[in-house]
PDB file of C-alpha atoms in Angstrom:
ATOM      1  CA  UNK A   1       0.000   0.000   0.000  1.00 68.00           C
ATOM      2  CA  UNK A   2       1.266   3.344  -1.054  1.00 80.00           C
ATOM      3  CA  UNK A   3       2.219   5.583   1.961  1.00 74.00           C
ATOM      4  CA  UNK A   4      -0.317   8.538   1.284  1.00 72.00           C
ATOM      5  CA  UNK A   5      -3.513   5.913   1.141  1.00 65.00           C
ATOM      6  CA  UNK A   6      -2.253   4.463   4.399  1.00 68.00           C
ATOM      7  CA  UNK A   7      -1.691   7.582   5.716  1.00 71.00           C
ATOM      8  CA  UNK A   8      -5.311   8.616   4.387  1.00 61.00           C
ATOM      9  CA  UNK A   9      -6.739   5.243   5.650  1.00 68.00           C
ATOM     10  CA  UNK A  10      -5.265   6.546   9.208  1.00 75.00           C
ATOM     11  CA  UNK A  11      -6.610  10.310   9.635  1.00 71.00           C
ATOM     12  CA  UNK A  12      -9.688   8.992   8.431  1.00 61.00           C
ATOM     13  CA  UNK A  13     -10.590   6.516  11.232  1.00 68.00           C
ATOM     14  CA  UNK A  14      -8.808   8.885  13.484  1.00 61.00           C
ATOM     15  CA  UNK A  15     -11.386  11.934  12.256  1.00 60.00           C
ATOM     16  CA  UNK A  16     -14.016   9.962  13.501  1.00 66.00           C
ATOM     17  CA  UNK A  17     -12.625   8.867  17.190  1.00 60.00           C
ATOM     18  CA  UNK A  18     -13.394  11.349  19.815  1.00 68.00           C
ATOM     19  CA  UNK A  19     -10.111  13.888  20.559  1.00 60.00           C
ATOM     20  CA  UNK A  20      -9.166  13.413  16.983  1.00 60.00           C
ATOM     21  CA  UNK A  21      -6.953  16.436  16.933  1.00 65.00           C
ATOM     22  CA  UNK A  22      -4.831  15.075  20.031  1.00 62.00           C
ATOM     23  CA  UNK A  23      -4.693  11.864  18.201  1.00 56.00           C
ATOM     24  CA  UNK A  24      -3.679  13.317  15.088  1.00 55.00           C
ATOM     25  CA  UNK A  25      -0.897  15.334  16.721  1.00 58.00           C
ATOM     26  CA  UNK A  26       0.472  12.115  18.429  1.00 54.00           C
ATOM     27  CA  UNK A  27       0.326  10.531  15.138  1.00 53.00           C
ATOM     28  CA  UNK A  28       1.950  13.209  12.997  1.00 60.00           C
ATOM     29  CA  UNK A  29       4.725  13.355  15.835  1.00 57.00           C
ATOM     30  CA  UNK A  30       5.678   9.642  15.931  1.00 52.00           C
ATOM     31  CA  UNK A  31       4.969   8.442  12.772  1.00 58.00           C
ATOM     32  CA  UNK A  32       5.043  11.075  10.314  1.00 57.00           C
ATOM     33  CA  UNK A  33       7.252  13.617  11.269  1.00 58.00           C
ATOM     34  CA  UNK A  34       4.711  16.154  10.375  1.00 59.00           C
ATOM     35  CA  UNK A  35       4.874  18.358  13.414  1.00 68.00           C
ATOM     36  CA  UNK A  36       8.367  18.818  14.619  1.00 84.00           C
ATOM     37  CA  UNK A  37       9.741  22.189  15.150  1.00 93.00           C
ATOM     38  CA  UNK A  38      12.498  21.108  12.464  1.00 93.00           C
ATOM     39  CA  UNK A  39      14.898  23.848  10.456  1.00 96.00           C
ATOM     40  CA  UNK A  40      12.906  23.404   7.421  1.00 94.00           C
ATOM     41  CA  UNK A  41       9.566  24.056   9.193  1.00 94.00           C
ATOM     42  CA  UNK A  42      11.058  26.707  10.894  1.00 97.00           C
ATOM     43  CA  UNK A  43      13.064  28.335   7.773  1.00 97.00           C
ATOM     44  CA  UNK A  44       9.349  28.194   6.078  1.00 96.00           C
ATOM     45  CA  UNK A  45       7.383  30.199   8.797  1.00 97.00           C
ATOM     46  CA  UNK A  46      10.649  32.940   9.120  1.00 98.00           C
ATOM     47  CA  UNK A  47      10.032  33.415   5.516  1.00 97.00           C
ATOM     48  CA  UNK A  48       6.154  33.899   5.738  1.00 98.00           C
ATOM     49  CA  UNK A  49       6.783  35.794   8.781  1.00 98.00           C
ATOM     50  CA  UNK A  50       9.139  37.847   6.978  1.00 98.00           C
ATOM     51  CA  UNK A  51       6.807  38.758   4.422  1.00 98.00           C
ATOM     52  CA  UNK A  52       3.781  39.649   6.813  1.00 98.00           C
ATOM     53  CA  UNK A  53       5.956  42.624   8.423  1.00 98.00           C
ATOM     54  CA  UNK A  54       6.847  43.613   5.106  1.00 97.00           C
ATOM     55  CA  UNK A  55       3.929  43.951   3.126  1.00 97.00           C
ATOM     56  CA  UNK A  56       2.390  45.478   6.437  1.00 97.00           C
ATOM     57  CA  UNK A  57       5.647  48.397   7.105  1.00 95.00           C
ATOM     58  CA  UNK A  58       4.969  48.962   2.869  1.00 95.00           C
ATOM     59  CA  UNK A  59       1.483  49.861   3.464  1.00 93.00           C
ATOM     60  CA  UNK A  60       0.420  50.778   6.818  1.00 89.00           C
ATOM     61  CA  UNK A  61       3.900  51.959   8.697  1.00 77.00           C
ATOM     62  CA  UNK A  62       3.831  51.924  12.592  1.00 80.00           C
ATOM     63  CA  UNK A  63       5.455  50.857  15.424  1.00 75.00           C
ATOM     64  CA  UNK A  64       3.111  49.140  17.331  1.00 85.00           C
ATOM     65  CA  UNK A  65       0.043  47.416  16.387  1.00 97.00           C
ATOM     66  CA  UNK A  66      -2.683  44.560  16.607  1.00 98.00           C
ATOM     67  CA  UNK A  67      -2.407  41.201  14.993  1.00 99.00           C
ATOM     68  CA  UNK A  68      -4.507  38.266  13.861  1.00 99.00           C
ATOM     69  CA  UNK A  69      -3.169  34.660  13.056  1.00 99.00           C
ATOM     70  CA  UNK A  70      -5.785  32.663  11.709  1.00 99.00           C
ATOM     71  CA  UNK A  71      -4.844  28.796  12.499  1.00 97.00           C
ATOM     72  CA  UNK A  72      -2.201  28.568  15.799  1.00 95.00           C
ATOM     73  CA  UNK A  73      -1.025  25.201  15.042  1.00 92.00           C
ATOM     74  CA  UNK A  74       1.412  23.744  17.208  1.00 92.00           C
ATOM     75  CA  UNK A  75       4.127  26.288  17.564  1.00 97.00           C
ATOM     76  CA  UNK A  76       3.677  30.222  17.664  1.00 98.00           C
ATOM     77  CA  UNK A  77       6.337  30.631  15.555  1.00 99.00           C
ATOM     78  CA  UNK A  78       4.493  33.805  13.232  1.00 99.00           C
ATOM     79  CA  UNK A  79       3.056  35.104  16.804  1.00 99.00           C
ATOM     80  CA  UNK A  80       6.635  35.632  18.129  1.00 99.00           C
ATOM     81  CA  UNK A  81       8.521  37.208  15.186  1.00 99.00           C
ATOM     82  CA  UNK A  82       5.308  40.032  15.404  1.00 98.00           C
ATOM     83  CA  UNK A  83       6.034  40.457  19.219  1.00 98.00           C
ATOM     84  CA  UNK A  84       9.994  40.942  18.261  1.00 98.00           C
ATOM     85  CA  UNK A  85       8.488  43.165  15.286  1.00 97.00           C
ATOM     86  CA  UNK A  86       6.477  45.485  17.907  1.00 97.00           C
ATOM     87  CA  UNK A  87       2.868  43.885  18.251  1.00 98.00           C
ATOM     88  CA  UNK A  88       0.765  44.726  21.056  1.00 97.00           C
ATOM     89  CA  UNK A  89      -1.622  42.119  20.952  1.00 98.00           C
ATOM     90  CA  UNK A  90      -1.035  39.461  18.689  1.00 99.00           C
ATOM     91  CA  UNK A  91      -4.363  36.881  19.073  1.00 99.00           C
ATOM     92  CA  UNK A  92      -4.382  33.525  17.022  1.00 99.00           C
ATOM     93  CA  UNK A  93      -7.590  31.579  16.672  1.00 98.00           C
ATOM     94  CA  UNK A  94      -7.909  28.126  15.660  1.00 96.00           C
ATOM     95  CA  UNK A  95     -10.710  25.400  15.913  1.00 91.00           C
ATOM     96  CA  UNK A  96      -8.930  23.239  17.676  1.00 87.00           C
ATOM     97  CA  UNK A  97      -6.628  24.036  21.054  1.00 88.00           C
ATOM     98  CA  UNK A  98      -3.502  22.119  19.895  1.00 86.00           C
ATOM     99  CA  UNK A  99      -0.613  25.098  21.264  1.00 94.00           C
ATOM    100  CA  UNK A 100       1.107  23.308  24.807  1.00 94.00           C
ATOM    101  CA  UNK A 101       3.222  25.378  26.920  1.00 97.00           C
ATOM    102  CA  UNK A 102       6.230  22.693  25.605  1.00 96.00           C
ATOM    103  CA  UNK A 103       5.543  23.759  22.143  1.00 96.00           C
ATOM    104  CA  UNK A 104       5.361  28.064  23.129  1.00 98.00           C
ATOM    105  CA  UNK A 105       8.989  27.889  25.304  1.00 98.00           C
ATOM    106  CA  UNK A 106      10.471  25.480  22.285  1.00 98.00           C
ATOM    107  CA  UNK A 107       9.646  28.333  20.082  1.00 98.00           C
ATOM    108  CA  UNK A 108      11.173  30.941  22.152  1.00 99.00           C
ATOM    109  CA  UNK A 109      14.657  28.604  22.353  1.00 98.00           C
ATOM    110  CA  UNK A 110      14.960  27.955  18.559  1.00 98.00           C
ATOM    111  CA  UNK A 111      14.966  32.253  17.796  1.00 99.00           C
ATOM    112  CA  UNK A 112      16.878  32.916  20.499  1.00 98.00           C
ATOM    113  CA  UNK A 113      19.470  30.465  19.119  1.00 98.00           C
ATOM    114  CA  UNK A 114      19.301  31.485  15.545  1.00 98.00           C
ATOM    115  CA  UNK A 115      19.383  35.148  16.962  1.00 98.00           C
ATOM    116  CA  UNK A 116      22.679  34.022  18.521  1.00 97.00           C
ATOM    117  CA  UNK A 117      23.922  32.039  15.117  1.00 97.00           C
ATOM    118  CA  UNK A 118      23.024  35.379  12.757  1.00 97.00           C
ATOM    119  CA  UNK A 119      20.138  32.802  11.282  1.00 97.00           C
ATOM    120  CA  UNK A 120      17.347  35.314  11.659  1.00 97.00           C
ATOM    121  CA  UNK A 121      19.078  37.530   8.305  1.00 93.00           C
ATOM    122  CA  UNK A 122      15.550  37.973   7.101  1.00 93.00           C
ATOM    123  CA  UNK A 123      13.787  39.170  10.531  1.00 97.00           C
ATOM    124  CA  UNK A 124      16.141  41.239  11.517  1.00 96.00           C
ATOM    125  CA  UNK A 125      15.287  44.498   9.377  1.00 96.00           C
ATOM    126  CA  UNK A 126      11.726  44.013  11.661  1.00 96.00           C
ATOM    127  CA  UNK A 127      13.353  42.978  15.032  1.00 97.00           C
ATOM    128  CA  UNK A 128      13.038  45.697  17.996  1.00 96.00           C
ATOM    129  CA  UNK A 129      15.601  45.313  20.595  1.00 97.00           C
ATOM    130  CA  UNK A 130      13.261  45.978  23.851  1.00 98.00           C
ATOM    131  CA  UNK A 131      11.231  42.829  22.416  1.00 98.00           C
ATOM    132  CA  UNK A 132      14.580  40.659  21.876  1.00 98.00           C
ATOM    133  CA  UNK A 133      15.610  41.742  25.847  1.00 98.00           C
ATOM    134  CA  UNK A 134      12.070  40.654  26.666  1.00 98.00           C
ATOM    135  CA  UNK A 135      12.100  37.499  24.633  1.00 99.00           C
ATOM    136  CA  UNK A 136      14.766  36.720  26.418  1.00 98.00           C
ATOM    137  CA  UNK A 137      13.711  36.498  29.479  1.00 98.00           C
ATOM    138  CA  UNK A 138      10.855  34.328  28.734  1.00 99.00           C
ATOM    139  CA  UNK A 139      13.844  31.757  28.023  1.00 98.00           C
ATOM    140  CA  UNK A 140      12.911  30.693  31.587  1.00 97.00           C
ATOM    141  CA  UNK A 141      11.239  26.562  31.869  1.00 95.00           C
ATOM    142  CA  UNK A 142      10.005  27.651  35.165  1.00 97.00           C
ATOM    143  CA  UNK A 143       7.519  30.073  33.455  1.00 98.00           C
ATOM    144  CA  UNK A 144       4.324  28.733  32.680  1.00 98.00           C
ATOM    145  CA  UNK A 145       2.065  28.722  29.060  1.00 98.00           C
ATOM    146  CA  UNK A 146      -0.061  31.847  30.494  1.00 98.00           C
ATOM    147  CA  UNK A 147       2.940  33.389  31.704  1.00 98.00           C
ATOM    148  CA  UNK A 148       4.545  32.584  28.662  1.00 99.00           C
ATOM    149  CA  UNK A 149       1.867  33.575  26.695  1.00 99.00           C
ATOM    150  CA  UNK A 150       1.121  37.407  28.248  1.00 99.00           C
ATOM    151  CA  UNK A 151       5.173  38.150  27.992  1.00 99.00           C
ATOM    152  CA  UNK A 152       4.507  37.926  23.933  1.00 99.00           C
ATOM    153  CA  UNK A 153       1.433  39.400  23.961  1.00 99.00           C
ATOM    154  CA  UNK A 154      -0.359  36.495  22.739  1.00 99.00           C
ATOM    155  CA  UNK A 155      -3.921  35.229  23.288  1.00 98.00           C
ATOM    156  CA  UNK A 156      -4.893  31.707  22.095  1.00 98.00           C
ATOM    157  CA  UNK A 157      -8.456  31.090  21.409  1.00 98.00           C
ATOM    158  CA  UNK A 158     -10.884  28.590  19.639  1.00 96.00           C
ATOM    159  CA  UNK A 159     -13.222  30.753  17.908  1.00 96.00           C
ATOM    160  CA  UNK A 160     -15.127  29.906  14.503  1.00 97.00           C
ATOM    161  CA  UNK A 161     -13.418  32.266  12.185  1.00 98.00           C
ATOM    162  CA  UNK A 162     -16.986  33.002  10.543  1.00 98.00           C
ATOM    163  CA  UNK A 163     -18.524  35.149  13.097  1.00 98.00           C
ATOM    164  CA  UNK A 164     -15.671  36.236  15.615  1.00 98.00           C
ATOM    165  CA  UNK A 165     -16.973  38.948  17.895  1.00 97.00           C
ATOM    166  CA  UNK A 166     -14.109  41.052  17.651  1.00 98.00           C
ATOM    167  CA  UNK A 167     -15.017  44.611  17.336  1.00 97.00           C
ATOM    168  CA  UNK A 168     -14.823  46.131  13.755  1.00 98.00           C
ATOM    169  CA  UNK A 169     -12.001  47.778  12.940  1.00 98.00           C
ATOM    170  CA  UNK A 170      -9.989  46.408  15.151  1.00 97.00           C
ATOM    171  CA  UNK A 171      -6.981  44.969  13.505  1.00 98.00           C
ATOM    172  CA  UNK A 172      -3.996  46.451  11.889  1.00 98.00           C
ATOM    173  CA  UNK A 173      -2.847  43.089  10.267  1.00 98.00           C
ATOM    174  CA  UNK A 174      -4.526  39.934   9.841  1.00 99.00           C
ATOM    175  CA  UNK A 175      -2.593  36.817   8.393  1.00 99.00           C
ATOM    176  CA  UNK A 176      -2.402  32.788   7.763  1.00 99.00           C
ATOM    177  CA  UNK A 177       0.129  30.422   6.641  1.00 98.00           C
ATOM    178  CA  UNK A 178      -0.696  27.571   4.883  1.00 98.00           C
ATOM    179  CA  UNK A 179      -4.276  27.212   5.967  1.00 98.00           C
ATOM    180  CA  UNK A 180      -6.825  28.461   3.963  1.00 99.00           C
ATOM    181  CA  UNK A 181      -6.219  25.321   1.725  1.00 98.00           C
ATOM    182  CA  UNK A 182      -7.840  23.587   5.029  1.00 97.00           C
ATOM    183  CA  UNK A 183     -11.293  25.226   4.799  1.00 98.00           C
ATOM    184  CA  UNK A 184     -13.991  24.011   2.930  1.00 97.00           C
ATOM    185  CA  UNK A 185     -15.267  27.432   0.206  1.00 98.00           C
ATOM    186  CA  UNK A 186     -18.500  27.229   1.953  1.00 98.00           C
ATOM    187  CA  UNK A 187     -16.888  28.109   5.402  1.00 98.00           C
ATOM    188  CA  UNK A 188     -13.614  30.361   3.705  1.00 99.00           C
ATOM    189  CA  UNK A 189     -16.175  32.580   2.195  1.00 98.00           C
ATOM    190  CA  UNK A 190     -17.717  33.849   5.102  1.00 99.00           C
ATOM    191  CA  UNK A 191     -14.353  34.188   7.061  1.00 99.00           C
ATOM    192  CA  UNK A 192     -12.748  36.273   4.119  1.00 99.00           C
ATOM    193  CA  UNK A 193     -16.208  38.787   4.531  1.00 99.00           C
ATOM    194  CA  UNK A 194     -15.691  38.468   8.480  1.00 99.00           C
ATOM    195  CA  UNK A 195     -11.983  39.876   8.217  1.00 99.00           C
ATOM    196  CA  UNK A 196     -12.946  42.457   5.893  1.00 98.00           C
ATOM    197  CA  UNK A 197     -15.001  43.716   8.752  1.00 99.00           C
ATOM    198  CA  UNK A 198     -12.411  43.227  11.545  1.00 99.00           C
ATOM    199  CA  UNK A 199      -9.690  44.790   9.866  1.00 98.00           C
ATOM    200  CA  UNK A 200      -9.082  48.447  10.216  1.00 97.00           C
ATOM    201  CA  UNK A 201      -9.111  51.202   6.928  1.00 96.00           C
ATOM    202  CA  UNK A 202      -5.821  50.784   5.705  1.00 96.00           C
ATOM    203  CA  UNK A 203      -4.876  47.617   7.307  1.00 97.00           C
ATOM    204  CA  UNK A 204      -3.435  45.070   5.760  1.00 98.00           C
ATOM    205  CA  UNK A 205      -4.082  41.013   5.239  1.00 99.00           C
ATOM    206  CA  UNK A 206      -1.156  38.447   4.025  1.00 99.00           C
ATOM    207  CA  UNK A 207      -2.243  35.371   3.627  1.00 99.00           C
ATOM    208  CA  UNK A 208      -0.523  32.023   2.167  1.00 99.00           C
ATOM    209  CA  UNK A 209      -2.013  29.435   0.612  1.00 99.00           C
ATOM    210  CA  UNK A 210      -0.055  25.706  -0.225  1.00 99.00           C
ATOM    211  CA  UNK A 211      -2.727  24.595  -2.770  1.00 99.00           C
ATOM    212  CA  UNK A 212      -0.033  21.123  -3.384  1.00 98.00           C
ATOM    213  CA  UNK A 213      -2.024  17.760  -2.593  1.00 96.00           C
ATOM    214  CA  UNK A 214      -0.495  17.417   1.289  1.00 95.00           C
ATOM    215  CA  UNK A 215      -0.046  13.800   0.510  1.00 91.00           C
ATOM    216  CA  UNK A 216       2.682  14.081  -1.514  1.00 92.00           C
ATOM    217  CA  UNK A 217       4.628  15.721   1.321  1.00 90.00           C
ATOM    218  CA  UNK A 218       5.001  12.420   2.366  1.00 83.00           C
ATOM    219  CA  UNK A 219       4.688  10.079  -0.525  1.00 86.00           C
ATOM    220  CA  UNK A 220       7.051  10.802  -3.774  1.00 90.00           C
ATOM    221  CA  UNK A 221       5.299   7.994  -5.544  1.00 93.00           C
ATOM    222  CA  UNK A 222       2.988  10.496  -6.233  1.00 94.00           C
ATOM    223  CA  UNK A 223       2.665  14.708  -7.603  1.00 97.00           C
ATOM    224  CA  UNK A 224       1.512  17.215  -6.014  1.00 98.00           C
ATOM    225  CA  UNK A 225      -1.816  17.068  -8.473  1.00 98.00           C
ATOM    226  CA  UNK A 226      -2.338  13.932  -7.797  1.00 97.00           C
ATOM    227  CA  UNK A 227      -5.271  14.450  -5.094  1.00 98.00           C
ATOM    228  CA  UNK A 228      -7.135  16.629  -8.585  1.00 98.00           C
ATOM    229  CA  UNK A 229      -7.485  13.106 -10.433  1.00 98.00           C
ATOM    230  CA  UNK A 230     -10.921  12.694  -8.092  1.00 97.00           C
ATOM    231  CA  UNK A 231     -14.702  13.662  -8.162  1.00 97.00           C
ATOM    232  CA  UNK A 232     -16.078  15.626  -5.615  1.00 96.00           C
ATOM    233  CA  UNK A 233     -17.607  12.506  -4.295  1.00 96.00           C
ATOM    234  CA  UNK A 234     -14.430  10.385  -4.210  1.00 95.00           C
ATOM    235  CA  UNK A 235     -12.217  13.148  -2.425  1.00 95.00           C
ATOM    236  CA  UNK A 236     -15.065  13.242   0.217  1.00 94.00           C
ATOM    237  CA  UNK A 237     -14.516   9.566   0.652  1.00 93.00           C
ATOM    238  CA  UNK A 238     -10.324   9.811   0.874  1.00 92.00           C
ATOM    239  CA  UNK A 239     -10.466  13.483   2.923  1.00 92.00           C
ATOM    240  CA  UNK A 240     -10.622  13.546   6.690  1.00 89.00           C
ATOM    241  CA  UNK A 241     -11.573  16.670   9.054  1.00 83.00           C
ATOM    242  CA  UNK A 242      -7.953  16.393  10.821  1.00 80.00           C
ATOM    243  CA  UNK A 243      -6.370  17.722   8.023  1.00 87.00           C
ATOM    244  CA  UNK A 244      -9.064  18.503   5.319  1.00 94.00           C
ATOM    245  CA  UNK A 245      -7.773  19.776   1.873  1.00 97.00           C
ATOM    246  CA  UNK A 246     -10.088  21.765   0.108  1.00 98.00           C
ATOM    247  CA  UNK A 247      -8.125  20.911  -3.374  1.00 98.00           C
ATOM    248  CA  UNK A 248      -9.037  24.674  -4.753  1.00 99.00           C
ATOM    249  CA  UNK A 249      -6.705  26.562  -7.131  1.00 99.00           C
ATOM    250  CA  UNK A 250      -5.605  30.398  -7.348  1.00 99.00           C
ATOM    251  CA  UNK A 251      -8.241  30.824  -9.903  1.00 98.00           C
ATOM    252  CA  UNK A 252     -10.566  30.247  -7.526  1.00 99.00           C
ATOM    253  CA  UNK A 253      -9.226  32.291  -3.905  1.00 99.00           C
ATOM    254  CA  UNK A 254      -9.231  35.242  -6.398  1.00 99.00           C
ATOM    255  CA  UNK A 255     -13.211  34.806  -7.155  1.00 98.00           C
ATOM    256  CA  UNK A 256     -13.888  34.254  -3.137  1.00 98.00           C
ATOM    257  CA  UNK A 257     -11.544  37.893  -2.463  1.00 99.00           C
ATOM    258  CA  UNK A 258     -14.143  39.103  -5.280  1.00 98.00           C
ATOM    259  CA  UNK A 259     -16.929  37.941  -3.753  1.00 98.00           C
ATOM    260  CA  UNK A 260     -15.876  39.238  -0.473  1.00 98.00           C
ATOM    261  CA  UNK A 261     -15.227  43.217  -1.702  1.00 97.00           C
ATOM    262  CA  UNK A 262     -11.116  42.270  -1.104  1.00 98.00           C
ATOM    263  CA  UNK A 263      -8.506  44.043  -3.838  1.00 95.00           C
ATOM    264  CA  UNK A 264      -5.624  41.987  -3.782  1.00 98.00           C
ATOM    265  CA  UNK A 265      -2.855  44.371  -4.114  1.00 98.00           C
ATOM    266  CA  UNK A 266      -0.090  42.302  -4.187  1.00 98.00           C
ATOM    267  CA  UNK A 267       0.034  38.325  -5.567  1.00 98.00           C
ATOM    268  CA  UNK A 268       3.228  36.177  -5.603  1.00 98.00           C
ATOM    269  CA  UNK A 269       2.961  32.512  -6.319  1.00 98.00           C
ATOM    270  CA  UNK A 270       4.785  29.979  -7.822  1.00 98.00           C
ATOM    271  CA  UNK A 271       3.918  28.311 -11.609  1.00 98.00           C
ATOM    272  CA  UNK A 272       4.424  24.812 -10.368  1.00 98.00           C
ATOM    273  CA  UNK A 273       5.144  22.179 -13.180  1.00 98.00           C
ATOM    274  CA  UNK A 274       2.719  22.591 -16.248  1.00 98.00           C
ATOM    275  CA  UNK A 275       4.593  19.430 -17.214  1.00 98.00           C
ATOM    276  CA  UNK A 276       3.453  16.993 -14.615  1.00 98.00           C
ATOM    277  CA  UNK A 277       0.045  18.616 -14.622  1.00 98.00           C
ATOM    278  CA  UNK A 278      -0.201  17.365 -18.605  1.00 97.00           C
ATOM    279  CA  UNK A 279       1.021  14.096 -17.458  1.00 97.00           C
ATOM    280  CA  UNK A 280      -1.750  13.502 -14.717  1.00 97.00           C
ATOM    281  CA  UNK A 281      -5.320  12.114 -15.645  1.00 97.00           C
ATOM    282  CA  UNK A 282      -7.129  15.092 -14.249  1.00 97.00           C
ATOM    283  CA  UNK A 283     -10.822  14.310 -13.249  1.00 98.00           C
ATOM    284  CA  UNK A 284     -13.967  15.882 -15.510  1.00 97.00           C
ATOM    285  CA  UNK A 285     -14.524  18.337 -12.671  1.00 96.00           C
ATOM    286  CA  UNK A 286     -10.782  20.693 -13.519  1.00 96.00           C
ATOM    287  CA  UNK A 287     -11.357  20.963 -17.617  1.00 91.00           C
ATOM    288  CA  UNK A 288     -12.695  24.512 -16.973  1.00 94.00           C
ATOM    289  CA  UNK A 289      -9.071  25.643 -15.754  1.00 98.00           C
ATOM    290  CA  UNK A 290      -5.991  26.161 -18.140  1.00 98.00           C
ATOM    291  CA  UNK A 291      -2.647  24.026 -17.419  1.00 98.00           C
ATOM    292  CA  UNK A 292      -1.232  26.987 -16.049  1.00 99.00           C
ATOM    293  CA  UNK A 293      -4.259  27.709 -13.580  1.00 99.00           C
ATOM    294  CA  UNK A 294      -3.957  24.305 -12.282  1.00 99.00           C
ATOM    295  CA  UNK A 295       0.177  24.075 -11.924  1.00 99.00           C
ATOM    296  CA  UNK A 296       0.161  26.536  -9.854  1.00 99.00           C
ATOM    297  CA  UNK A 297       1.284  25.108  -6.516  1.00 99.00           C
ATOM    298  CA  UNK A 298       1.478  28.199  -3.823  1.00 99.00           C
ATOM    299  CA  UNK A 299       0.726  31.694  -3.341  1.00 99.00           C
ATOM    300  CA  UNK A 300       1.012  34.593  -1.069  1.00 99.00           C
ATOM    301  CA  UNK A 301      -1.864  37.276  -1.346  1.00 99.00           C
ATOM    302  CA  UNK A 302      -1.734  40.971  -0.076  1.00 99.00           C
ATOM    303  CA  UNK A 303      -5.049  43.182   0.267  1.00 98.00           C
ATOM    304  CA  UNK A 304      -5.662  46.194   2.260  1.00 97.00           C
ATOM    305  CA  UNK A 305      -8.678  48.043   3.427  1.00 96.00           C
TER     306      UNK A 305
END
């Protein structure tokens, strides 16, 4: 059996047992590999981070302001390079409560280490020094998560994304990474119009988007289209709500910003492989996209208000 249907074959039965998310993180840590603070994952979120205090200092320049991270994960690593980058109140909502005090002081190790190797090249235009003195200090395993988490500024909550209860206008910058390709359009829709609302005039939203079938992060045997060769009906049969993939292109995030009143002022993504996309038996349901709409495998969006 190929490695992404037994890894399908696994999430699956685990979506349906109760405390899947806990299950799913003790399976992606022992057995995948998924969900280790490596280099590489860490590398990844510097360079997303990177490019959220950019695009925000290019369009709305200030010193201190108000941040929301849709999807916490396992490791604050975006939440703590906006504390070092002069946040005030950096809250990250998720549906699930998977961040452990373990995970939050891990974090807080790793930059100060790079910090000390000259690894954090790309964060350091963005760095204030007060907030590396007070980072710091948090290096401290006697500290606990809430202590932990009011010395960054950070507030952890599960909260549908949909209707949030956050005041309008509230936020200065609101960002992802790597997980709108986990909500279904029905659900991304209304969280797109719901951010719109939250976020202040002339504040800005970054979000990126790996639109790559997740299974081939695992399995070579297979591309990164490979998930696209199935019906609607099929997917629903291999997908799982631990890690759902909604399988939708660029082509179609740029109708939902439509739809939601969001100009995209800024769009980088990558072309992916036209190539492999010709080479792959792409179900009925993708004939009204070009190759080149399909290939593409990520992208990084920009809007303001």
């Amino acid at each position: 059996m190929k490695k992404w249907i037994l890894k399908a074959v696994i999430q699956k039965a685990i979506s349906w047992l109760p405390a899947s998310q806990n299950i799913n993180f003790l399976f992606q840590k022992y057995v995948t590999k998924g969900v280790r603070l490596s280099d590489q994952y860490f590398t990844d979120k510097l360079v997303h981070a990177s490019d959220h205090l950019m695009y925000f200092q290019n369009y709305r320049k200030t010193e201190s302001f108000k941040a929301l991270e849709l999807g916490s994960g396992w490791y604050p690593v975006i939440p703590v390079a906006l504390f070092l980058g002069g946040a005030d109140e950096v809250v990250s909502i998720d549906v699930s409560a998977l961040m452990k005090r373990k995970g939050i002081l891990e974090t807080v190790q790793k930059f100060l280490s790079w910090q000390e190797q000259g690894k954090l090249k790309d964060l350091e235009p963005y760095i204030q020094a007060e907030r590396l003195e007070a980072l710091k200090k948090l290096n401290n395993p006697a500290l606990s998560g809430a202590q932990l988490l009011e010395g960054l500024k950070l507030t952890l909550q599960v909260r549908d994304a949909r209707k949030t209860g956050f005041e309008e206008n509230h936020y200065d910058l609101i960002c992802s990474n790597n997980t709108f390709e986990h909500i279904y359009p029905n659900i991304l829709l209304p969280i797109l119009k719901e951010f719109q609302r939250i976020l202040k005039p002339g504040g800005v939203m970054s979000h990126f988007i790996d639109m790559s079938d997740h299974f081939a992060h695992l399995d070579d045997s297979i591309s990164i289209y490979n998930f696209l060769r199935y019906s609607e009906k099929e997917w629903a049969r291999i997908d799982n709500n631990v890690q759902p993939q909604n399988r939708l292109r660029l082509k179609d995030y740029r109708e939902m910003y439509q739809q939601s009143g969001i100009d995209i002022i800024n769009e980088n993504y990558r072309p992916g492989s036209v190539e492999v996309v010709e080479q792959t038996e792409l179900h009925p349901d993708y004939t009204s996209y070009t190759s080149e709409e399909i290939a593409i495998s990520h992208a990084h969006l920009v809007s303001t208000k």
